[in-house]
mmCIF file of C-alpha atoms and ligand atoms in Angstrom:
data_model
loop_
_atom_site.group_PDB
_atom_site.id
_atom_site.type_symbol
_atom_site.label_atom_id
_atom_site.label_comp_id
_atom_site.label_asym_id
_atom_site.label_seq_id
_atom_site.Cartn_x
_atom_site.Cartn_y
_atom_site.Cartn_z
ATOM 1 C CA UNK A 1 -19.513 -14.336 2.914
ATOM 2 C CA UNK A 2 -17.141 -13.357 -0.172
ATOM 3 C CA UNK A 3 -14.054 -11.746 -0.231
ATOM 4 C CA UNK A 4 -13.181 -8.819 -2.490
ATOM 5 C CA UNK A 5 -9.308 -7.526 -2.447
ATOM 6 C CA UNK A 6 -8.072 -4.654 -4.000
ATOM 7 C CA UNK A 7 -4.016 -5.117 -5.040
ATOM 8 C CA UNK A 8 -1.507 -2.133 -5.816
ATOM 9 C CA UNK A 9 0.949 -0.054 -4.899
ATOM 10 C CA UNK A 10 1.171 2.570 -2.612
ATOM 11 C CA UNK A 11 -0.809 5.504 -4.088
ATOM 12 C CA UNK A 12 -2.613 3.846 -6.613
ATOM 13 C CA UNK A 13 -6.007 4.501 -5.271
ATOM 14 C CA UNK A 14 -7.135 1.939 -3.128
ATOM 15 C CA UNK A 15 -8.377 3.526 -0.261
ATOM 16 C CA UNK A 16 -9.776 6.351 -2.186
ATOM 17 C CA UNK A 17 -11.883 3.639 -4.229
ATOM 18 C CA UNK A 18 -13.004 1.343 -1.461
ATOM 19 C CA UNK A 19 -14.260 3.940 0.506
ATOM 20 C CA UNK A 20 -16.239 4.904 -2.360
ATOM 21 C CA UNK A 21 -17.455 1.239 -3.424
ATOM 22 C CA UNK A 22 -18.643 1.131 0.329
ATOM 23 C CA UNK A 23 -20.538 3.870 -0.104
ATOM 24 C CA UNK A 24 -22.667 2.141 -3.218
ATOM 25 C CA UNK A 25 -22.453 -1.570 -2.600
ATOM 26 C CA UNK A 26 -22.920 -3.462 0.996
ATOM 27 C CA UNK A 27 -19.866 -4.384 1.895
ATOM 28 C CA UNK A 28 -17.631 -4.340 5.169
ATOM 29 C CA UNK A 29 -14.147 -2.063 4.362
ATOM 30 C CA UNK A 30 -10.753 -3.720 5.813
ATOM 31 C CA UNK A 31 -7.733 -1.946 5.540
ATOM 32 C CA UNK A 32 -4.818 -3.234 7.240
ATOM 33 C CA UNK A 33 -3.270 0.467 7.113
ATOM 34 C CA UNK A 34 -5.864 2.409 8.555
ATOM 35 C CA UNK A 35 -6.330 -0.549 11.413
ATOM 36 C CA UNK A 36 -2.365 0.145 12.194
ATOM 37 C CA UNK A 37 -2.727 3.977 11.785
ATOM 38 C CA UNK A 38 -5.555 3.736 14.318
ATOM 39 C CA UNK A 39 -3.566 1.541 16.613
ATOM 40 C CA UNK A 40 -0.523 4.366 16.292
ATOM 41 C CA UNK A 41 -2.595 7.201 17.013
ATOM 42 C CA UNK A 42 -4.414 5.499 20.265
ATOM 43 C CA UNK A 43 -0.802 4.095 21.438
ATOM 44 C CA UNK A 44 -2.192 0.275 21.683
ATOM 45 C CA UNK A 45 0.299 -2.263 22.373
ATOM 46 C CA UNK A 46 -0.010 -3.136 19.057
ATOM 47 C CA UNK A 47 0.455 0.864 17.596
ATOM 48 C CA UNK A 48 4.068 0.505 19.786
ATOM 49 C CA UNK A 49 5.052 -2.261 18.071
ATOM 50 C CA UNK A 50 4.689 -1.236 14.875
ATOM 51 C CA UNK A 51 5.030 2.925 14.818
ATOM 52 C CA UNK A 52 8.430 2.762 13.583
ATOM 53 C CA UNK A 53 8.547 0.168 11.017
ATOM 54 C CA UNK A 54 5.321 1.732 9.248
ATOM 55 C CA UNK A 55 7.324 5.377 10.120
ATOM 56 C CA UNK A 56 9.704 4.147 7.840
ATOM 57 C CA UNK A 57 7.955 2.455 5.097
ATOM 58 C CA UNK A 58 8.701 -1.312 6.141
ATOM 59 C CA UNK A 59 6.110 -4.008 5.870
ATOM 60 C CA UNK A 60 4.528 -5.330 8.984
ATOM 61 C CA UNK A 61 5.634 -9.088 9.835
ATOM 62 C CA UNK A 62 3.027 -10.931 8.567
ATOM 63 C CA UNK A 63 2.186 -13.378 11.826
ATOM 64 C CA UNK A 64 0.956 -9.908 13.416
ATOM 65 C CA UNK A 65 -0.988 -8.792 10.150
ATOM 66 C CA UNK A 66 -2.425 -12.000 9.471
ATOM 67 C CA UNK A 67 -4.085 -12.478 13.131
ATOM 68 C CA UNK A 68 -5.360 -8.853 13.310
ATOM 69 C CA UNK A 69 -6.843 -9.618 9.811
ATOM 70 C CA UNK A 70 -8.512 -13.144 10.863
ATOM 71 C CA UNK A 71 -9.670 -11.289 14.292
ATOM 72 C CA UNK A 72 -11.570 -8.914 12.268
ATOM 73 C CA UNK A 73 -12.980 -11.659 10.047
ATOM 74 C CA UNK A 74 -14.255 -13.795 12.871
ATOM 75 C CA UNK A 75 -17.126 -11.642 13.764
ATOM 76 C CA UNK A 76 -17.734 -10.119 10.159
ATOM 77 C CA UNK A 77 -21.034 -11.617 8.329
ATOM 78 C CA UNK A 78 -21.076 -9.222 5.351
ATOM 79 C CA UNK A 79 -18.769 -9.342 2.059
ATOM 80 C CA UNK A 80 -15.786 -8.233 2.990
ATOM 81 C CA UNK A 81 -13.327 -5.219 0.752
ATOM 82 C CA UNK A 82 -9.939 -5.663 1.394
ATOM 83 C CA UNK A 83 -7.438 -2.702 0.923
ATOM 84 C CA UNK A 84 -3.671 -3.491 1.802
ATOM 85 C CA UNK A 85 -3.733 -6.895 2.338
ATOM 86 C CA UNK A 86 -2.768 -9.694 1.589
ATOM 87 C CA UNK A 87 0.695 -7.879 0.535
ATOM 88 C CA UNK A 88 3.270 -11.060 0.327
ATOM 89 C CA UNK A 89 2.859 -14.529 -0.702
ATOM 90 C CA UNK A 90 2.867 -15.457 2.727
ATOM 91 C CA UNK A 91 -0.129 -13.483 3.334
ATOM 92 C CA UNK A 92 -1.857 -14.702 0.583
ATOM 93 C CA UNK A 93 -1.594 -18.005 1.504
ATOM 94 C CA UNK A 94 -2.604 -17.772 5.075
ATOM 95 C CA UNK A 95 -5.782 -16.141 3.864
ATOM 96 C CA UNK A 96 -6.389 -19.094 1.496
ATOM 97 C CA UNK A 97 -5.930 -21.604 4.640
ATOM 98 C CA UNK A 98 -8.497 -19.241 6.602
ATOM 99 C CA UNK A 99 -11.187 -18.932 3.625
ATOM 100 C CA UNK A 100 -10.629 -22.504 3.035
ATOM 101 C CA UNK A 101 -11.892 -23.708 6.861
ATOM 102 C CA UNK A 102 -14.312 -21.055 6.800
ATOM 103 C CA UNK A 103 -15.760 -21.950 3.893
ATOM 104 C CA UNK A 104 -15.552 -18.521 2.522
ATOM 105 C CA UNK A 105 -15.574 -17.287 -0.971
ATOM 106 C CA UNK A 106 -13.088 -15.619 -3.024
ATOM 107 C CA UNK A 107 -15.103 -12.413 -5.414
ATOM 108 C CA UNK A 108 -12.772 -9.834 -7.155
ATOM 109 C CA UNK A 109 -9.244 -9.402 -7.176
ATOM 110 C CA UNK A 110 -8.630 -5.954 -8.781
ATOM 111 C CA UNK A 111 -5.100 -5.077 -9.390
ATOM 112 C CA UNK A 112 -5.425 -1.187 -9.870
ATOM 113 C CA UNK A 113 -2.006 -0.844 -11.933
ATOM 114 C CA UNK A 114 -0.613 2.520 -12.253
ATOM 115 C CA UNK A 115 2.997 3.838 -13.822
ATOM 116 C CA UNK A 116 5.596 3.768 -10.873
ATOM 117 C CA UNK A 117 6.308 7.666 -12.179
ATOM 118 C CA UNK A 118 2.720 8.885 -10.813
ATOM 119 C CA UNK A 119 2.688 7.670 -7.621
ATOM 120 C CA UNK A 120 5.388 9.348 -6.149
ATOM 121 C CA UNK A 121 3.581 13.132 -6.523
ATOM 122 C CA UNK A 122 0.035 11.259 -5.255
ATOM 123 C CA UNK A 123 1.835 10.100 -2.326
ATOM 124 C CA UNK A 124 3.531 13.186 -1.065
ATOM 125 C CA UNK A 125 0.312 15.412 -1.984
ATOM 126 C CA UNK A 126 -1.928 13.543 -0.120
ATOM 127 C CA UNK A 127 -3.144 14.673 2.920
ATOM 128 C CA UNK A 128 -5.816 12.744 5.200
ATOM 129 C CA UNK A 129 -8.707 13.177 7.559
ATOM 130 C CA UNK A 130 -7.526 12.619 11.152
ATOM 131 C CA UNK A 131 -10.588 11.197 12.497
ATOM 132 C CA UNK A 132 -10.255 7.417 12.260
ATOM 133 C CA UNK A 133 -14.293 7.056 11.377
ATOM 134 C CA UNK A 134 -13.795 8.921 8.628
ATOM 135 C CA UNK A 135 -10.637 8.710 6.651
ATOM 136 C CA UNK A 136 -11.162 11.159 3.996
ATOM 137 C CA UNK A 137 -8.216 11.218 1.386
ATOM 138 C CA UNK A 138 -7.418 14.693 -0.144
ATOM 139 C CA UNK A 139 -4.920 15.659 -3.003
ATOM 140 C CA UNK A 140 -3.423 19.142 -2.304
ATOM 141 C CA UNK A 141 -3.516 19.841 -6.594
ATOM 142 C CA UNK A 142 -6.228 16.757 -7.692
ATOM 143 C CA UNK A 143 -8.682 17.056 -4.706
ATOM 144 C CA UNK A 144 -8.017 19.901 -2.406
ATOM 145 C CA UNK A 145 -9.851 20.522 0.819
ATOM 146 C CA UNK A 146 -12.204 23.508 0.436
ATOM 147 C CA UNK A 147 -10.708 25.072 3.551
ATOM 148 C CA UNK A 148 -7.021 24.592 3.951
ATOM 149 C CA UNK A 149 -6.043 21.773 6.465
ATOM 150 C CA UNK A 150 -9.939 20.888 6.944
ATOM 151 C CA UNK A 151 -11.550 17.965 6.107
ATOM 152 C CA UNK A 152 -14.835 18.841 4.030
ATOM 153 C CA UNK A 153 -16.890 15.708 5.532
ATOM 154 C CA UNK A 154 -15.627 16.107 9.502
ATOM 155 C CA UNK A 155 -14.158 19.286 9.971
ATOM 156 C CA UNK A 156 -11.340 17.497 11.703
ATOM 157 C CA UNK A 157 -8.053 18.541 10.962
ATOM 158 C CA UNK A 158 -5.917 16.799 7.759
ATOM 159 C CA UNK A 159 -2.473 15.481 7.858
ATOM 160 C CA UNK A 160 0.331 14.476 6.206
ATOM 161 C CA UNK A 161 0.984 10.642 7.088
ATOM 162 C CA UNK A 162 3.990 10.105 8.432
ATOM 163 C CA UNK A 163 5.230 7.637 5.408
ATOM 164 C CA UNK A 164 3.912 9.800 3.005
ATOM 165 C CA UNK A 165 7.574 11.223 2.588
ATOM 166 C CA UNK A 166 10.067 10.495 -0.355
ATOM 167 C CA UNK A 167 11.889 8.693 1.653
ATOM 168 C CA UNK A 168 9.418 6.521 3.209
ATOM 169 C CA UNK A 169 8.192 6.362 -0.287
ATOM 170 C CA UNK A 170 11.023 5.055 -1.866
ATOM 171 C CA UNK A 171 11.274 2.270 1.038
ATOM 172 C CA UNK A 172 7.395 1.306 0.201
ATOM 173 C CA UNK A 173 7.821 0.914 -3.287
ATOM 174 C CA UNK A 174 11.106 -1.581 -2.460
ATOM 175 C CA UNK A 175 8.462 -3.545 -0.550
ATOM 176 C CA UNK A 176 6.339 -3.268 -3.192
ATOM 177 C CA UNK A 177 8.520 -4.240 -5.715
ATOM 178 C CA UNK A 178 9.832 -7.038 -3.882
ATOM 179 C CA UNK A 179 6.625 -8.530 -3.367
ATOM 180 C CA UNK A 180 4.065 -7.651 -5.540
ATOM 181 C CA UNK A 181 4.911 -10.267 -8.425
ATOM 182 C CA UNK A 182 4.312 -13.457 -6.694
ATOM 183 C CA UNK A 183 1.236 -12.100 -5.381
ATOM 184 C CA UNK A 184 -0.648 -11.504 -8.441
ATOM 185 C CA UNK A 185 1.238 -14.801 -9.900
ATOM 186 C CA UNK A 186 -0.914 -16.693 -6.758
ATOM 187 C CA UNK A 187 -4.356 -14.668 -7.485
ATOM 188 C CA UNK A 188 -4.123 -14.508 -11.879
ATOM 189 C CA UNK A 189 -5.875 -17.772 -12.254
ATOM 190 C CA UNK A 190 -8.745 -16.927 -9.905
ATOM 191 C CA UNK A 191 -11.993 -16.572 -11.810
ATOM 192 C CA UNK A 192 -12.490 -12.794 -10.546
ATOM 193 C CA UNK A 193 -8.891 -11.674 -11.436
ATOM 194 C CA UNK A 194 -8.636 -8.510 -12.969
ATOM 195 C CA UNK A 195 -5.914 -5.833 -14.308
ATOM 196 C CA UNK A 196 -7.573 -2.758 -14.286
ATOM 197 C CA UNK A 197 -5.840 0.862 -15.223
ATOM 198 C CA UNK A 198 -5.781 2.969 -12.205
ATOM 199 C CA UNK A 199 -3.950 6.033 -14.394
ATOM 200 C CA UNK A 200 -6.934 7.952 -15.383
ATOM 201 C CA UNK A 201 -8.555 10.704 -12.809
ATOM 202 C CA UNK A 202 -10.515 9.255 -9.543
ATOM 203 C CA UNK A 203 -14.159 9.906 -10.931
ATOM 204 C CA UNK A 204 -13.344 7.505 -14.236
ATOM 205 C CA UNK A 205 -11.904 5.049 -11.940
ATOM 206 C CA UNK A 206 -14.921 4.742 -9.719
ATOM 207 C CA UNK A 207 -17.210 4.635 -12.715
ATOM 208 C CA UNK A 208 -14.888 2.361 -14.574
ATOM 209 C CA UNK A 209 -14.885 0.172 -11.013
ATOM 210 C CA UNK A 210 -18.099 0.102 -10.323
ATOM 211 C CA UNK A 211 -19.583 -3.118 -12.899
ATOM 212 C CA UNK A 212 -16.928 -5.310 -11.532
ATOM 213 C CA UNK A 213 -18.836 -5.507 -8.316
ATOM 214 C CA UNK A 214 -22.355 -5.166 -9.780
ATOM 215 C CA UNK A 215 -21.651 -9.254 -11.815
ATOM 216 C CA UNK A 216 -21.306 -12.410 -9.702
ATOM 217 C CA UNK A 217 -17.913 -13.502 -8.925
HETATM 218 P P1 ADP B 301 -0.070 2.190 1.090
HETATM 219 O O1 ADP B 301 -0.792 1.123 0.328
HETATM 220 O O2 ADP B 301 -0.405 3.572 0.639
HETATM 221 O O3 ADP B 301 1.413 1.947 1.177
HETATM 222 P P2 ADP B 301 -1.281 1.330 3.611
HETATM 223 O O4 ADP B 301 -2.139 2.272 4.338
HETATM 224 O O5 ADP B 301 -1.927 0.144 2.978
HETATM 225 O O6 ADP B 301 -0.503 2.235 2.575
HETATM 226 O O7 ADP B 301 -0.113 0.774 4.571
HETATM 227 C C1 ADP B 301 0.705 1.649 5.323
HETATM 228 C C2 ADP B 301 1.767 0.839 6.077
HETATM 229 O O8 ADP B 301 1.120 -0.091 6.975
HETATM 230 C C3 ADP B 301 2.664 -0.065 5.224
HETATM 231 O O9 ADP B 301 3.770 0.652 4.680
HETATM 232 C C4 ADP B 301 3.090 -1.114 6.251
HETATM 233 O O10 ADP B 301 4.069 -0.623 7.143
HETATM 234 C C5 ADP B 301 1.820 -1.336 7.043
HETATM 235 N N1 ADP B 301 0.961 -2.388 6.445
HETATM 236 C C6 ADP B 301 -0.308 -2.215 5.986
HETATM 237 N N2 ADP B 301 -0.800 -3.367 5.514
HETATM 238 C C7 ADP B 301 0.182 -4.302 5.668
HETATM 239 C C8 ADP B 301 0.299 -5.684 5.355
HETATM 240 N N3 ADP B 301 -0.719 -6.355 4.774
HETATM 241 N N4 ADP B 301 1.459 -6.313 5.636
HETATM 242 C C9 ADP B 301 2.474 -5.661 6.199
HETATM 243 N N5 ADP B 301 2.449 -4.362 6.529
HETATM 244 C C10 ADP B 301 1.314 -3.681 6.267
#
């Protein structure tokens, strides 16, 4: 089992582009956001817990991320995409510990860099499917739904997320910001580390993507 992670900020594009490596290359999606989203929506104990922090654009404390994360890991077999995690040093390294006793391997690490500028308008554009199994991501200009409100795949209605707002924007980049550097200062030195310019349409990025995961890391 190998590990892929996909590192950026909020709006950059990595949900929209592991759904779409999933749908070419074998591997298992993990997104730390949609897990919590689907937690919210079903009103787990866990979705309680964390509604309001995620309302307002705050990071999860990591003890409850990184348990959910190694739950999900325990009974995974396939190579594994992460999307939204790790997100602080802390993170990081408790993933390290975990792949470490597991014996499992680290493949890409893909930071999908955009300009801070762009992501604002991607963020508070987007609109997603409400269905949990499916998770289409629309842009109301870049990628509109072909029916208003309607998600092409599902036919299940679209929404705005609830931290898709300027505000809640504007608290996710802090987080962001505050964390981001000494997370790609623990991952540059890995073999499979990668910059990679996420400021060019969806289509070019996918293409662009795509080789990384086709060589052996
Ligand atoms: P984005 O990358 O667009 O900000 P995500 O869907 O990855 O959105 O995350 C949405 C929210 O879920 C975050 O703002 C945070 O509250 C919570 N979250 C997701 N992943 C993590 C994580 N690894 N650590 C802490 N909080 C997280």
């Amino acid at each position: 089992m190998k590990i892929h992670i996909l590192l950026g900020p909020p709006g950059s594009g990595k949900g929209t582009q592991a759904k779409r490596l999933l749908g070419k290359f074998r591997l298992a999606h993990l997104s730390t956001g949609d897990i919590l989203r689907d937690a919210v929506s079903k009103g787990t104990d866990l979705g309680l817990t964390v509604k309001t922090v995620m309302a307002e654009g705050k990071l999860v404390d990591d003890t409850t991320i990184n348990r959910l994360v190694f739950e999900r890991l325990e009974n995974e077999s396939s190579d594994v995409l992460f999307d939204g995690y790790p997100r602080t040093l802390q993170q990081a390294e408790a993933l390290q510990a975990f792949m470490t006793e597991k014996s499992v391997r680290l493949g890409r690490v893909v930071h999908i860099n955009v300009p801070h500028q762009a992501l604002e308008n991607r963020v508070i554009r987007r609109r997603v499917c409400t269905n949990s199994d499916c998770g289409a991501i629309y842009h109301l200009d870049n990628k509109p739904p072909k029916v208003s409100d309607v998600c092409d795949l599902c036919s299940s209605p679209l929404k705005h997320r609830s931290d898709d707002t300027s505000e809640a924007f504007r608290k996710r980049m802090e987080e962001f910001n505050a964390t981001f550097l000494p997370l790609v200062a623990f991952y540059i030195s890995s073999p499979g580390f990668v910059h990679f310019d996420g400021n060019q349409n969806s289509e070019d990025v996918f293409t662009a993507l795509q080789p990384l995961f086709t060589e052996t890391h």
